[in-house]
Amino acid sequence: MDDPAPDLSLRDAVAALESLYPLQSAAEWDRVGLVTGDLDQPVRRILFALDPTLDVIDEARTWGADLLVTHHPLLLRGVHSVATTSAKGASVTALVRAQIALWVGHTNADVADPGVSTVLADALGLADQRPLSREGENAIGRVGVLAAPVSLADFADVVATALPATAGGIRVSGDPGAEVRTVAVMGGSGDDRFDDVRASGADVFVTADLRHHPVLEAREEARGGRPFLVDAGHWATESLWLASARERLLSALDHVPGATRVETRVSTIRTEPWTFVVGANAARADRAAPDPGGVS
Amino acid sequence: MDDPAPDLSLRDAVAALESLYPLQSAAEWDRVGLVTGDLDQPVRRILFALDPTLDVIDEARTWGADLLVTHHPLLLRGVHSVATTSAKGASVTALVRAQIALWVGHTNADVADPGVSTVLADALGLADQRPLSREGENAIGRVGVLAAPVSLADFADVVATALPATAGGIRVSGDPGAEVRTVAVMGGSGDDRFDDVRASGADVFVTADLRHHPVLEAREEARGGRPFLVDAGHWATESLWLASARERLLSALDHVPGATRVETRVSTIRTEPWTFVVGANAARADRAAPDPGGVS
Amino acid sequence: MDDPAPDLSLRDAVAALESLYPLQSAAEWDRVGLVTGDLDQPVRRILFALDPTLDVIDEARTWGADLLVTHHPLLLRGVHSVATTSAKGASVTALVRAQIALWVGHTNADVADPGVSTVLADALGLADQRPLSREGENAIGRVGVLAAPVSLADFADVVATALPATAGGIRVSGDPGAEVRTVAVMGGSGDDRFDDVRASGADVFVTADLRHHPVLEAREEARGGRPFLVDAGHWATESLWLASARERLLSALDHVPGATRVETRVSTIRTEPWTFVVGANAARADRAAPDPGGVS
Amino acid sequence: MDDPAPDLSLRDAVAALESLYPLQSAAEWDRVGLVTGDLDQPVRRILFALDPTLDVIDEARTWGADLLVTHHPLLLRGVHSVATTSAKGASVTALVRAQIALWVGHTNADVADPGVSTVLADALGLADQRPLSREGENAIGRVGVLAAPVSLADFADVVATALPATAGGIRVSGDPGAEVRTVAVMGGSGDDRFDDVRASGADVFVTADLRHHPVLEAREEARGGRPFLVDAGHWATESLWLASARERLLSALDHVPGATRVETRVSTIRTEPWTFVVGANAARADRAAPDPGGVS
Amino acid sequence: MDDPAPDLSLRDAVAALESLYPLQSAAEWDRVGLVTGDLDQPVRRILFALDPTLDVIDEARTWGADLLVTHHPLLLRGVHSVATTSAKGASVTALVRAQIALWVGHTNADVADPGVSTVLADALGLADQRPLSREGENAIGRVGVLAAPVSLADFADVVATALPATAGGIRVSGDPGAEVRTVAVMGGSGDDRFDDVRASGADVFVTADLRHHPVLEAREEARGGRPFLVDAGHWATESLWLASARERLLSALDHVPGATRVETRVSTIRTEPWTFVVGANAARADRAAPDPGGVS
Amino acid sequence: MDDPAPDLSLRDAVAALESLYPLQSAAEWDRVGLVTGDLDQPVRRILFALDPTLDVIDEARTWGADLLVTHHPLLLRGVHSVATTSAKGASVTALVRAQIALWVGHTNADVADPGVSTVLADALGLADQRPLSREGENAIGRVGVLAAPVSLADFADVVATALPATAGGIRVSGDPGAEVRTVAVMGGSGDDRFDDVRASGADVFVTADLRHHPVLEAREEARGGRPFLVDAGHWATESLWLASARERLLSALDHVPGATRVETRVSTIRTEPWTFVVGANAARADRAAPDPGGVS
């Protein structure tokens, strides 16, 4: 009739997560794994979210989660205080008081297969996927091909449809009418990967957090041509992974005692920081007529 | 009747520029001043642009400029080759072949008064301007007050009106209805200045090149409240300075022999790298209804 | 009749502590101030202890302390997790769950006057106290003179009487019959201060945590003579400060609303790690007859 | 009848020492091998001592030694002067004037088998010895098991009996009545090896030079339980090696011409710096009744 | 009849050079390969020189060279400006204006076989050549033997005859009458290779740029004996390579279209900086009678 | 009648030397002052030499010196052994066995007035001397003017006459007929001072240890013109100081007891390492006819 087993323990939940996303495959500078909690505590509700913000922690507390799984680390830089005067301290304090364990899968989730990059590549319909580059044993990013060539403008619509909508939208650099087929992707911040993208022969690179100088240098190096660039937003390019992680964790827990009673949920909070955008496309570069400059 | 003086020399033009924007006020890591050219060459046409891109250099060449003044350095990192295989090398080669001198005013122009930050603050109508912070003798950024409080949404429109239009638009993080009056500004990349902004008591910070992690941490530290953030684009927040620099240079050259025949012009090329945006405000955070998350 | 004021807030307690031991007088590598807690929480019981060990935290919890003041930092090295798998994590978790604020006064307490060094110097009856050395504005250690010269053996008894008894006892290097009068002191680890001690002209140096190589080199440099060395134990040389800190805090809170109801206490737990000693003085160097070495 | 061979040369003595304790097995930071002397000088008397102190050098001179073998380096840090104003300079000068060669076997002797760690492990009667950890090819420390479990108090007596007596005695951290059987040992300073000790599963760790902070952190990590700690003194834990080295050198020189006339001796000087101890066990942690703390 | 092929392209010339002197065999700190030029430009005249000085560039321009091959890098340290105010900038500007491509083969030419070291060793008639030392895959310097032993004085004449004459001449340290047979050579600066030379068993080391302190220390280490030292000048020891490089390039281009019409030439400019020498041998150490020193 | 005072002590001799050449005026990287000896030993004979080579130490021993004063440090890099297997060890051993104290005045002698640079400037007849540059309180090098302009060739003869003759001779870079009057000098290695020399307006720079790359870059920066360069040899440019030091020490010891009996002497050993030179001026750059280069 009912499940006679005790509750799933945090120890078992963490073991399942780390079998999927081994800690040793994280980058050396990264800080992944268990951040709060006691391995002996029971786990009945698991919330998945991209960032462990105060709102997300509040959602977890309200829903009664005892395990929060996030992609981004809470304590990437070491802390010397968890007093509530800082946001990091307030977050740790809120988690500990509500007895919510936090587990982070960051670069170890990026390089997993399926992981952040492959989920993104799959969502864009890329075939023949291969790593964008390699660091040691790990595959960084992915390169694949679309079923058929499309214009850059149409490709931007493909991206917009595949990813969750946001206020920030999707920024594109390149000729809207140019054809693209080979696509490189890397969830999150990708502006230190332009050498790899050029070497890959990709027509377009989908990533996020692109800043003026690296992007302009990449566009100069491309002499205005391929590879084009799509900044699809840090949250949007990575958040698709949450459903994958939830599904894989449930499979991994399949025969673990007590796991059948565990409830899981992906957070409804968009942790992209932008609330709204003004004046986008006010001067689309592909249509802009040169202003007459003043001459003295 | 006519001007009997010889042409203005590059030596005199550089001297005038460096009296306005002294090289020693640049940051230690910065690389400013003369990048190409011969101090004895004549200067008849001066083009002002934010970035020394290949397109800008071509504009200079076509117009017949013999001096290009830019805000961003061409060779911030030292080069060991100027062969045309790299974009930097192609740029240097194009400048040298066309005998165009390049002079850069970067962090020395940021901290000048009037300079990049004050021009931006003036454009937004800020009164009672004071430095956002100080490094040695130099003032970094500005803080000032609007004539009257306005909502954050209306303030975004103020920014959009004051700055040149771009494809990328202006991204805003914060409650659109919240009132703002004290404004911190910093042209270009400002996501390493959040401590100063918080200390300044500003209601909103206008800058650019904001990335997910620093912005989200700043929003957490603000517990979702003030200071709000406006990413108005790197090019847009800095390009207003070009007209100021042109005007100040003409004044500085007022009594220099040969300068009366010099023609000047601000480039018509927008060197913001984004061509177009898709899906902005598709899910405005201020209106979004929480999605029901799946529960297994 | 009764005190109509609300409880003392942590904000006020921290302000009082930091007026006595300003954070900016701590060494650059040190991590002092508030480690756990919320500035708005009430403070009714304050426990003082040298080290924030799990036993001390348990004592605080059992007694109902809501503020723990310690000399040694809990998080001198930054942490990336407070899960209970590590002792540091278990300590933070225990403090946060029991709503106990932790405040640390370390090198800022060392250099205060009265502070760790002056309390130790006073306990040994040193007159004419002066700093052992200076780092910037701060005085490190103290040098003073005894009322009258005593033998090194008798001085060791003076130290043993002045400091709380421990299992580890007091180790002495030098001729027991030699006379000493000028005494240098430095609570805690002092074996990087021998140059200063020699320069001070002290006859004997009282400190702790002395290791073989630095001590032997110091004894060689002294050619077996002055300055002699007394390792009186890290805990014992610093723990006298706790009563001073308690007393000074009460004075500082004198007119703060709610403070009259605050209870304070010095922990009864000796956090010296040594439980017992075997064989001390089994071969006292001052009495040992040379063994006949074997000759082949 | 008599030995017709010339005297043993320093060249041959050094070759024998370095066949037993190869220089390349020393740690990179270490400075081992010949410190003073001329390879062509004759060697008739060899003194073994832990530290090349001025007293030990004087013993060597008085006895007529022409080779001094020590465990600790004289010049671990490079010197720029050997004037007699410094103790190091006075030591070098004394050795050179008395024509005494000094040869040092430090970390190369630690990792040898038999070497410092195995001699210590043997003295404690440990069976099934294995390395505590490894650095490259080298074994650091040893772990082994006692013939039968004993209480920690009795184990401390075992250590006291096995090692030469000193003034400093043996400090123990842990429950005197707890049973121990698996023992980790490391001669000299071992407080940077606690991770290895925990990983080894040892019940108790015998080493020396333990300071307050690392020890207290190790005790916290052990939650007051195993592994317990024994600080048996730097000199005492390493000096047993001297007899082993003497014996092995004599074997190695067995057929070397002139070696049969060589006399050898282990120094009778204890170079532990502590002369006497006061108040050890004055407050044994295992018996101490909690003091009533003052409450205001 | 005539060659119907188009001109040799810089792309093909660079490919040929880099097949002979692969860029990846250069030292990590070195900066080799193409410095100026466009891979699509035609190459009709190639000049070879040791240093890309302004005089050499002028020779190239005057002769009509469109490719200059040098051994020493022009931009070993990265430059942030090529304005003509600096000599480096003036050199780059002169090359770019005259459309002269510059290609550098430095440490990749040193280690090639044949390369700078083997050409030097061959010129001195050394047989049984082997590397002086190795760095990774690369052979540094060469050691070989003369056909028969000669006096150091005669060997100096051999060197003087084999190398091009200069104003600086050849400096020798050692007994002129001592016999030498095994010779180590290293073109350019070799005073960081004395350990390798001693290990090689060479009687004499031919290199350049020898400074007082390293040379005197090497002579002390040799106790005035072998290995002796010959400083034959940086330019002279390396310039023999130029003819070898020219010849090898022509062979490599043998079947490349358009290459048959290419003219090549070794520069006639000696870029050794010394114009003349005064007073050499004024006090030959091998003949000097000790002066009577003054005694007060 | 006779001098009743005891011998001069090393303590007094060192005090006199360090009053003339204070240790604190040495560069931070330098190692000056007493290297061997005992402050209580008597000093009867003092030898002055540029370098503490084995030959110089032998001269000191043979003459019976008990104090050797040199300009160059023996132990600039710290040593971990003084065994005679290394030249440095053999030198220390020889000094200690012969009871010869060694005192070094290096960069503290360079910057003294009179010191190495002023003695050199005086020898060349320079008037109106001023520092070439400054580091903190110290003057580095000197700049002065000749009584009348002379050709560079004649100036080289002036240098050759003023300095002691050597085998190495004096190397000159520049037009022999060009006129020079303002002269910068710096004894020893000066090829890191070219910026200062250019800034000083000197016509010619006299120094030593000049290497190909820095010299060629300096000549390029000078566009073949002023400042010209003279490499007059490390030993020759510094050895004039020895007589000055001897004279000043005698004055400083004037009224010190026992000093009247002290004998002093400047070493007769030239520690320039070059024994002879071959082929100097074989191809004087000022006369060389360009060779016809081969053209294929």
Coordinates of C-alpha atoms in Angstrom, one line a residue, chain C residues 15 24 26 36 40 71 77-78 81 84 87 98 108 123 130 136 163 169 190 194 217 235 247 251 257 259 274 286 295:
Chain C
A15 CA 28.7 49.6 17.8
Q24 CA 40.2 49.3 10.9
A26 CA 43.0 44.9 12.5
T36 CA 26.7 35.7 12.1
D40 CA 18.0 44.1 14.4
H71 CA 39.1 36.5 20.1
R77 CA 39.9 31.6 5.5
G78 CA 36.8 32.3 3.4
S81 CA 30.0 26.0 2.0
T84 CA 27.6 20.5 8.4
A87 CA 33.5 21.7 11.4
A98 CA 20.3 29.0 17.6
N108 CA 42.1 44.8 16.6
A123 CA 49.0 40.4 34.9
R130 CA 56.1 50.3 25.8
G136 CA 51.7 51.5 11.1
L163 CA 47.9 32.9 34.1
G169 CA 52.0 24.1 31.3
G190 CA 55.2 35.1 18.7
F194 CA 62.5 37.5 17.8
E217 CA 67.8 29.7 16.0
W235 CA 45.1 30.1 25.3
E247 CA 34.1 44.8 31.7
S251 CA 31.0 50.4 30.6
P257 CA 18.7 51.7 26.4
A259 CA 21.6 47.4 28.3
W274 CA 46.0 19.7 25.3
D286 CA 69.7 22.3 33.6
V295 CA 82.0 5.0 20.1

